[in-house]
Amino acid sequence: MAHPGFLDLIARSPGVGKLIRAVVEGTTPVQVTGAEGYARLAVAAALIHKVSRPSVLVFPTPEEAVTAKRDLGDLLGSDRVLLFPAREVMPFETETNREALWMRIQCLTRLSEPLDPSDPPPVVVMPATAMVRNVMAPVRFLKGCRRYSKGDSASPLDIVRDLVNEGYERVFSVEGKGQLALRGGILDIFPPSAETPFRLEFAFDEIESIRTFDVESQVSIDPVTEILVTPATDFPPNDSPRDNDTAGEPDPGEGSTILDYLGPGGLFMVDRIANCTHVVS
């Protein structure tokens, strides 16, 4: 991550300072010219650094988005900058498109349900084709997010049923993200947004303990007090049940894009808008 003083220095330049004031005062949209290549990203990073809002940046091609994620990560911190890849339409599932799905879910999670409220606002980078792809409506995604804490009253069978409806695969032994396994009073879950899987141990219908565990050895490791379990899909199955709270909303994913997760206070930036428009037209 670049020293904050470097971004402060960029922000103090007359042109960038004017840009920041326009964004803070709400006199947008603003067109920025004169910066090329890495300089454009440095200006964007300085704006994000000073304004500190959730941000989405769109680039014409997937390759440019990957490069921008790397460079913005160097400037703002790699943990803060996420890549939202396009959904590939393929007749079969591959490890690559599963990883892309987990990346998209992580972006939706960070924009809508921060894992840690003290974390800085996320920065999501994407190619133009990903911007126009439909995803699960935010209200539906949030409805599918569940928090479990030690001491909660919960039935493991009910949790399994609910998570299978949210796209999880039930397996004998959890080996990767988006999977769950129930053995007696022990429920293993690996949420797509988590770095490690979790093991919930039940005493009847109460969560007695929650621990992380190692996928290779299946050995429990560290205790945790609360976990966030997100959906394991960014576009729910057609037979996913709808409840009264979402009955009045549009069908999940119908007409929704990642921009619906950004919210009215977020920053939305497009690099070379004519190029991006050409790609998606």
GROMACS .gro file of C-alpha atoms in nm:
model
  281
    1MET     CA    1   0.000   0.000   0.000
    2ALA     CA    2   0.126   0.347  -0.089
    3HIS     CA    3   0.205   0.585   0.196
    4PRO     CA    4  -0.107   0.796   0.267
    5GLY     CA    5   0.108   1.106   0.225
    6PHE     CA    6   0.157   1.016  -0.141
    7LEU     CA    7  -0.218   1.017  -0.204
    8ASP     CA    8  -0.256   1.335   0.003
    9LEU     CA    9   0.004   1.499  -0.220
   10ILE     CA   10  -0.190   1.404  -0.533
   11ALA     CA   11  -0.514   1.527  -0.373
   12ARG     CA   12  -0.358   1.869  -0.310
   13SER     CA   13  -0.287   1.929  -0.678
   14PRO     CA   14  -0.529   2.193  -0.818
   15GLY     CA   15  -0.709   1.969  -1.066
   16VAL     CA   16  -0.756   1.676  -0.830
   17GLY     CA   17  -0.857   1.909  -0.547
   18LYS     CA   18  -1.128   2.054  -0.769
   19LEU     CA   19  -1.246   1.702  -0.853
   20ILE     CA   20  -1.267   1.607  -0.485
   21ARG     CA   21  -1.466   1.920  -0.401
   22ALA     CA   22  -1.711   1.849  -0.682
   23VAL     CA   23  -1.771   1.496  -0.554
   24VAL     CA   24  -1.807   1.607  -0.191
   25GLU     CA   25  -2.051   1.883  -0.291
   26GLY     CA   26  -2.248   1.648  -0.516
   27THR     CA   27  -2.190   1.843  -0.839
   28THR     CA   28  -2.150   1.528  -1.044
   29PRO     CA   29  -2.104   1.371  -1.297
   30VAL     CA   30  -1.752   1.499  -1.357
   31GLN     CA   31  -1.535   1.425  -1.660
   32VAL     CA   32  -1.162   1.398  -1.595
   33THR     CA   33  -0.920   1.455  -1.884
   34GLY     CA   34  -0.545   1.492  -1.917
   35ALA     CA   35  -0.442   1.190  -1.710
   36GLU     CA   36  -0.318   0.880  -1.890
   37GLY     CA   37  -0.238   0.524  -1.786
   38TYR     CA   38  -0.121   0.486  -1.427
   39ALA     CA   39  -0.186   0.855  -1.361
   40ARG     CA   40  -0.561   0.796  -1.405
   41LEU     CA   41  -0.552   0.527  -1.138
   42ALA     CA   42  -0.349   0.750  -0.906
   43VAL     CA   43  -0.613   1.023  -0.939
   44ALA     CA   44  -0.891   0.771  -0.871
   45ALA     CA   45  -0.701   0.638  -0.568
   46ALA     CA   46  -0.652   0.990  -0.430
   47LEU     CA   47  -1.025   1.060  -0.469
   48ILE     CA   48  -1.121   0.735  -0.296
   49HIS     CA   49  -0.867   0.800  -0.021
   50LYS     CA   50  -1.006   1.147   0.055
   51VAL     CA   51  -1.377   1.079   0.012
   52SER     CA   52  -1.375   0.729   0.169
   53ARG     CA   53  -1.692   0.585   0.017
   54PRO     CA   54  -1.772   0.246  -0.140
   55SER     CA   55  -1.649   0.268  -0.498
   56VAL     CA   56  -1.699   0.087  -0.828
   57LEU     CA   57  -1.460   0.138  -1.119
   58VAL     CA   58  -1.535   0.009  -1.468
   59PHE     CA   59  -1.276  -0.062  -1.739
   60PRO     CA   60  -1.323  -0.159  -2.105
   61THR     CA   61  -1.161  -0.505  -2.090
   62PRO     CA   62  -1.105  -0.783  -1.836
   63GLU     CA   63  -0.728  -0.746  -1.876
   64GLU     CA   64  -0.742  -0.375  -1.789
   65ALA     CA   65  -0.962  -0.451  -1.488
   66VAL     CA   66  -0.709  -0.706  -1.358
   67THR     CA   67  -0.424  -0.457  -1.402
   68ALA     CA   68  -0.625  -0.183  -1.232
   69LYS     CA   69  -0.702  -0.412  -0.937
   70ARG     CA   70  -0.331  -0.477  -0.891
   71ASP     CA   71  -0.228  -0.112  -0.920
   72LEU     CA   72  -0.511   0.022  -0.703
   73GLY     CA   73  -0.428  -0.246  -0.449
   74ASP     CA   74  -0.073  -0.111  -0.435
   75LEU     CA   75  -0.210   0.239  -0.377
   76LEU     CA   76  -0.501   0.171  -0.141
   77GLY     CA   77  -0.426  -0.170   0.010
   78SER     CA   78  -0.479  -0.505  -0.158
   79ASP     CA   79  -0.738  -0.624   0.096
   80ARG     CA   80  -0.959  -0.327   0.013
   81VAL     CA   81  -0.962  -0.365  -0.368
   82LEU     CA   82  -1.171  -0.646  -0.517
   83LEU     CA   83  -1.223  -0.775  -0.870
   84PHE     CA   84  -1.577  -0.843  -0.994
   85PRO     CA   85  -1.527  -1.070  -1.297
   86ALA     CA   86  -1.783  -1.119  -1.570
   87ARG     CA   87  -2.002  -1.428  -1.561
   88GLU     CA   88  -1.894  -1.671  -1.830
   89VAL     CA   89  -2.174  -1.862  -2.001
   90MET     CA   90  -2.047  -2.220  -2.025
   91PRO     CA   91  -2.227  -2.554  -2.072
   92PHE     CA   92  -2.037  -2.702  -1.776
   93GLU     CA   93  -1.885  -2.585  -1.450
   94THR     CA   94  -1.510  -2.541  -1.418
   95GLU     CA   95  -1.280  -2.452  -1.130
   96THR     CA   96  -1.213  -2.120  -1.301
   97ASN     CA   97  -1.573  -2.010  -1.319
   98ARG     CA   98  -1.634  -2.130  -0.963
   99GLU     CA   99  -1.349  -1.907  -0.846
  100ALA     CA  100  -1.498  -1.619  -1.045
  101LEU     CA  101  -1.833  -1.681  -0.873
  102TRP     CA  102  -1.670  -1.668  -0.528
  103MET     CA  103  -1.504  -1.339  -0.624
  104ARG     CA  104  -1.837  -1.191  -0.732
  105ILE     CA  105  -2.006  -1.303  -0.411
  106GLN     CA  106  -1.725  -1.148  -0.208
  107CYS     CA  107  -1.786  -0.817  -0.387
  108LEU     CA  108  -2.161  -0.830  -0.323
  109THR     CA  109  -2.094  -0.914   0.041
  110ARG     CA  110  -1.847  -0.632   0.100
  111LEU     CA  111  -2.077  -0.378  -0.065
  112SER     CA  112  -2.391  -0.485   0.119
  113GLU     CA  113  -2.294  -0.659   0.443
  114PRO     CA  114  -1.942  -0.563   0.557
  115LEU     CA  115  -1.764  -0.843   0.744
  116ASP     CA  116  -1.615  -0.585   0.980
  117PRO     CA  117  -1.775  -0.238   1.014
  118SER     CA  118  -1.432  -0.094   1.097
  119ASP     CA  119  -1.294  -0.193   0.756
  120PRO     CA  120  -1.246   0.090   0.501
  121PRO     CA  121  -1.515   0.109   0.230
  122PRO     CA  122  -1.452  -0.147  -0.047
  123VAL     CA  123  -1.326  -0.065  -0.395
  124VAL     CA  124  -1.468  -0.293  -0.666
  125VAL     CA  125  -1.304  -0.308  -1.008
  126MET     CA  126  -1.471  -0.473  -1.306
  127PRO     CA  127  -1.477  -0.501  -1.685
  128ALA     CA  128  -1.765  -0.332  -1.865
  129THR     CA  129  -1.928  -0.666  -1.950
  130ALA     CA  130  -1.964  -0.746  -1.578
  131MET     CA  131  -2.135  -0.414  -1.511
  132VAL     CA  132  -2.439  -0.501  -1.723
  133ARG     CA  133  -2.482  -0.863  -1.613
  134ASN     CA  134  -2.778  -0.932  -1.386
  135VAL     CA  135  -2.717  -1.044  -1.029
  136MET     CA  136  -2.936  -1.126  -0.732
  137ALA     CA  137  -3.131  -0.821  -0.615
  138PRO     CA  138  -2.969  -0.664  -0.305
  139VAL     CA  139  -3.279  -0.719  -0.090
  140ARG     CA  140  -3.273  -1.089  -0.184
  141PHE     CA  141  -2.899  -1.123  -0.125
  142LEU     CA  142  -2.927  -0.965   0.220
  143LYS     CA  143  -3.222  -1.190   0.298
  144GLY     CA  144  -3.000  -1.487   0.218
  145CYS     CA  145  -2.719  -1.370   0.449
  146ARG     CA  146  -2.725  -1.528   0.792
  147ARG     CA  147  -2.526  -1.464   1.108
  148TYR     CA  148  -2.473  -1.743   1.357
  149SER     CA  149  -2.336  -1.697   1.708
  150LYS     CA  150  -2.236  -1.926   1.989
  151GLY     CA  151  -2.544  -1.986   2.204
  152ASP     CA  152  -2.797  -1.929   1.924
  153SER     CA  153  -3.103  -2.153   1.915
  154ALA     CA  154  -3.097  -2.321   1.575
  155SER     CA  155  -3.169  -2.659   1.422
  156PRO     CA  156  -2.880  -2.796   1.212
  157LEU     CA  157  -3.129  -2.956   0.973
  158ASP     CA  158  -3.306  -2.622   0.924
  159ILE     CA  159  -2.973  -2.450   0.855
  160VAL     CA  160  -2.882  -2.715   0.597
  161ARG     CA  161  -3.218  -2.677   0.425
  162ASP     CA  162  -3.188  -2.299   0.415
  163LEU     CA  163  -2.831  -2.299   0.284
  164VAL     CA  164  -2.902  -2.557   0.014
  165ASN     CA  165  -3.174  -2.318  -0.105
  166GLU     CA  166  -2.903  -2.049  -0.117
  167GLY     CA  167  -2.684  -2.251  -0.353
  168TYR     CA  168  -2.470  -2.457  -0.114
  169GLU     CA  169  -2.367  -2.809  -0.210
  170ARG     CA  170  -2.418  -3.074   0.057
  171VAL     CA  171  -2.121  -3.310   0.068
  172PHE     CA  172  -1.977  -3.576   0.298
  173SER     CA  173  -1.668  -3.370   0.379
  174VAL     CA  174  -1.616  -2.999   0.307
  175GLU     CA  175  -1.327  -2.944   0.067
  176GLY     CA  176  -1.400  -2.603  -0.082
  177LYS     CA  177  -1.613  -2.292  -0.078
  178GLY     CA  178  -1.988  -2.319  -0.123
  179GLN     CA  179  -2.005  -2.658   0.049
  180LEU     CA  180  -2.157  -2.785   0.374
  181ALA     CA  181  -2.152  -3.118   0.557
  182LEU     CA  182  -2.364  -3.242   0.846
  183ARG     CA  183  -2.248  -3.530   1.064
  184GLY     CA  184  -2.460  -3.584   1.371
  185GLY     CA  185  -2.442  -3.265   1.576
  186ILE     CA  186  -2.154  -3.114   1.378
  187LEU     CA  187  -2.216  -2.883   1.081
  188ASP     CA  188  -1.927  -2.769   0.860
  189ILE     CA  189  -1.983  -2.466   0.633
  190PHE     CA  190  -1.745  -2.289   0.394
  191PRO     CA  191  -1.902  -1.953   0.295
  192PRO     CA  192  -1.770  -1.805  -0.033
  193SER     CA  193  -1.687  -1.477   0.143
  194ALA     CA  194  -1.475  -1.645   0.413
  195GLU     CA  195  -1.105  -1.730   0.408
  196THR     CA  196  -1.156  -2.043   0.619
  197PRO     CA  197  -1.444  -2.285   0.677
  198PHE     CA  198  -1.636  -2.301   1.004
  199ARG     CA  199  -1.746  -2.589   1.225
  200LEU     CA  200  -2.063  -2.548   1.430
  201GLU     CA  201  -2.117  -2.797   1.713
  202PHE     CA  202  -2.470  -2.836   1.844
  203ALA     CA  203  -2.614  -2.947   2.175
  204PHE     CA  204  -2.964  -3.040   2.068
  205ASP     CA  205  -3.090  -2.720   1.895
  206GLU     CA  206  -2.832  -2.480   2.034
  207ILE     CA  207  -2.498  -2.380   1.884
  208GLU     CA  208  -2.251  -2.489   2.151
  209SER     CA  209  -1.933  -2.376   1.974
  210ILE     CA  210  -1.804  -2.232   1.647
  211ARG     CA  211  -1.448  -2.291   1.527
  212THR     CA  212  -1.249  -2.256   1.212
  213PHE     CA  213  -1.103  -2.577   1.075
  214ASP     CA  214  -0.842  -2.695   0.827
  215VAL     CA  215  -0.978  -2.843   0.504
  216GLU     CA  216  -0.683  -3.080   0.455
  217SER     CA  217  -0.667  -3.229   0.805
  218GLN     CA  218  -1.030  -3.155   0.903
  219VAL     CA  219  -0.893  -3.051   1.244
  220SER     CA  220  -1.070  -2.770   1.434
  221ILE     CA  221  -0.852  -2.466   1.500
  222ASP     CA  222  -0.964  -2.132   1.645
  223PRO     CA  223  -1.288  -2.048   1.828
  224VAL     CA  224  -1.501  -1.762   1.694
  225THR     CA  225  -1.808  -1.599   1.845
  226GLU     CA  226  -2.003  -1.507   1.530
  227ILE     CA  227  -1.991  -1.588   1.160
  228LEU     CA  228  -2.154  -1.444   0.849
  229VAL     CA  229  -2.282  -1.700   0.599
  230THR     CA  230  -2.370  -1.553   0.260
  231PRO     CA  231  -2.551  -1.715  -0.032
  232ALA     CA  232  -2.332  -1.943  -0.244
  233THR     CA  233  -2.468  -1.801  -0.568
  234ASP     CA  234  -2.504  -1.454  -0.715
  235PHE     CA  235  -2.813  -1.556  -0.910
  236PRO     CA  236  -3.060  -1.779  -0.723
  237PRO     CA  237  -3.220  -2.091  -0.870
  238ASN     CA  238  -3.566  -2.043  -1.017
  239ASP     CA  239  -3.719  -2.270  -0.754
  240SER     CA  240  -3.567  -2.076  -0.462
  241PRO     CA  241  -3.856  -2.003  -0.223
  242ARG     CA  242  -3.965  -1.645  -0.176
  243ASP     CA  243  -4.106  -1.519   0.149
  244ASN     CA  244  -4.341  -1.238   0.240
  245ASP     CA  245  -4.057  -0.990   0.293
  246THR     CA  246  -3.942  -1.019  -0.069
  247ALA     CA  247  -4.275  -1.094  -0.237
  248GLY     CA  248  -4.325  -0.732  -0.337
  249GLU     CA  249  -3.975  -0.694  -0.479
  250PRO     CA  250  -3.865  -0.766  -0.837
  251ASP     CA  251  -3.773  -1.127  -0.907
  252PRO     CA  252  -3.425  -1.198  -0.765
  253GLY     CA  253  -3.169  -1.077  -1.017
  254GLU     CA  254  -3.429  -0.947  -1.260
  255GLY     CA  255  -3.299  -0.608  -1.370
  256SER     CA  256  -3.046  -0.587  -1.085
  257THR     CA  257  -2.675  -0.527  -1.141
  258ILE     CA  258  -2.384  -0.472  -0.906
  259LEU     CA  259  -2.451  -0.097  -0.929
  260ASP     CA  260  -2.766  -0.154  -0.723
  261TYR     CA  261  -2.535  -0.260  -0.439
  262LEU     CA  262  -2.338   0.064  -0.450
  263GLY     CA  263  -2.604   0.283  -0.293
  264PRO     CA  264  -2.669   0.655  -0.344
  265GLY     CA  265  -2.354   0.770  -0.163
  266GLY     CA  266  -2.109   0.551  -0.352
  267LEU     CA  267  -1.852   0.650  -0.612
  268PHE     CA  268  -1.904   0.522  -0.967
  269MET     CA  269  -1.616   0.576  -1.209
  270VAL     CA  270  -1.585   0.471  -1.572
  271ASP     CA  271  -1.252   0.464  -1.752
  272ARG     CA  272  -1.288   0.580  -2.115
  273ILE     CA  273  -1.665   0.571  -2.124
  274ALA     CA  274  -1.683   0.553  -2.504
  275ASN     CA  275  -1.474   0.234  -2.505
  276CYS     CA  276  -1.686   0.079  -2.231
  277THR     CA  277  -2.007   0.169  -2.412
  278HIS     CA  278  -1.875   0.011  -2.731
  279VAL     CA  279  -1.792  -0.313  -2.549
  280VAL     CA  280  -2.142  -0.359  -2.406
  281SER     CA  281  -2.343  -0.230  -2.702
   0.00000   0.00000   0.00000
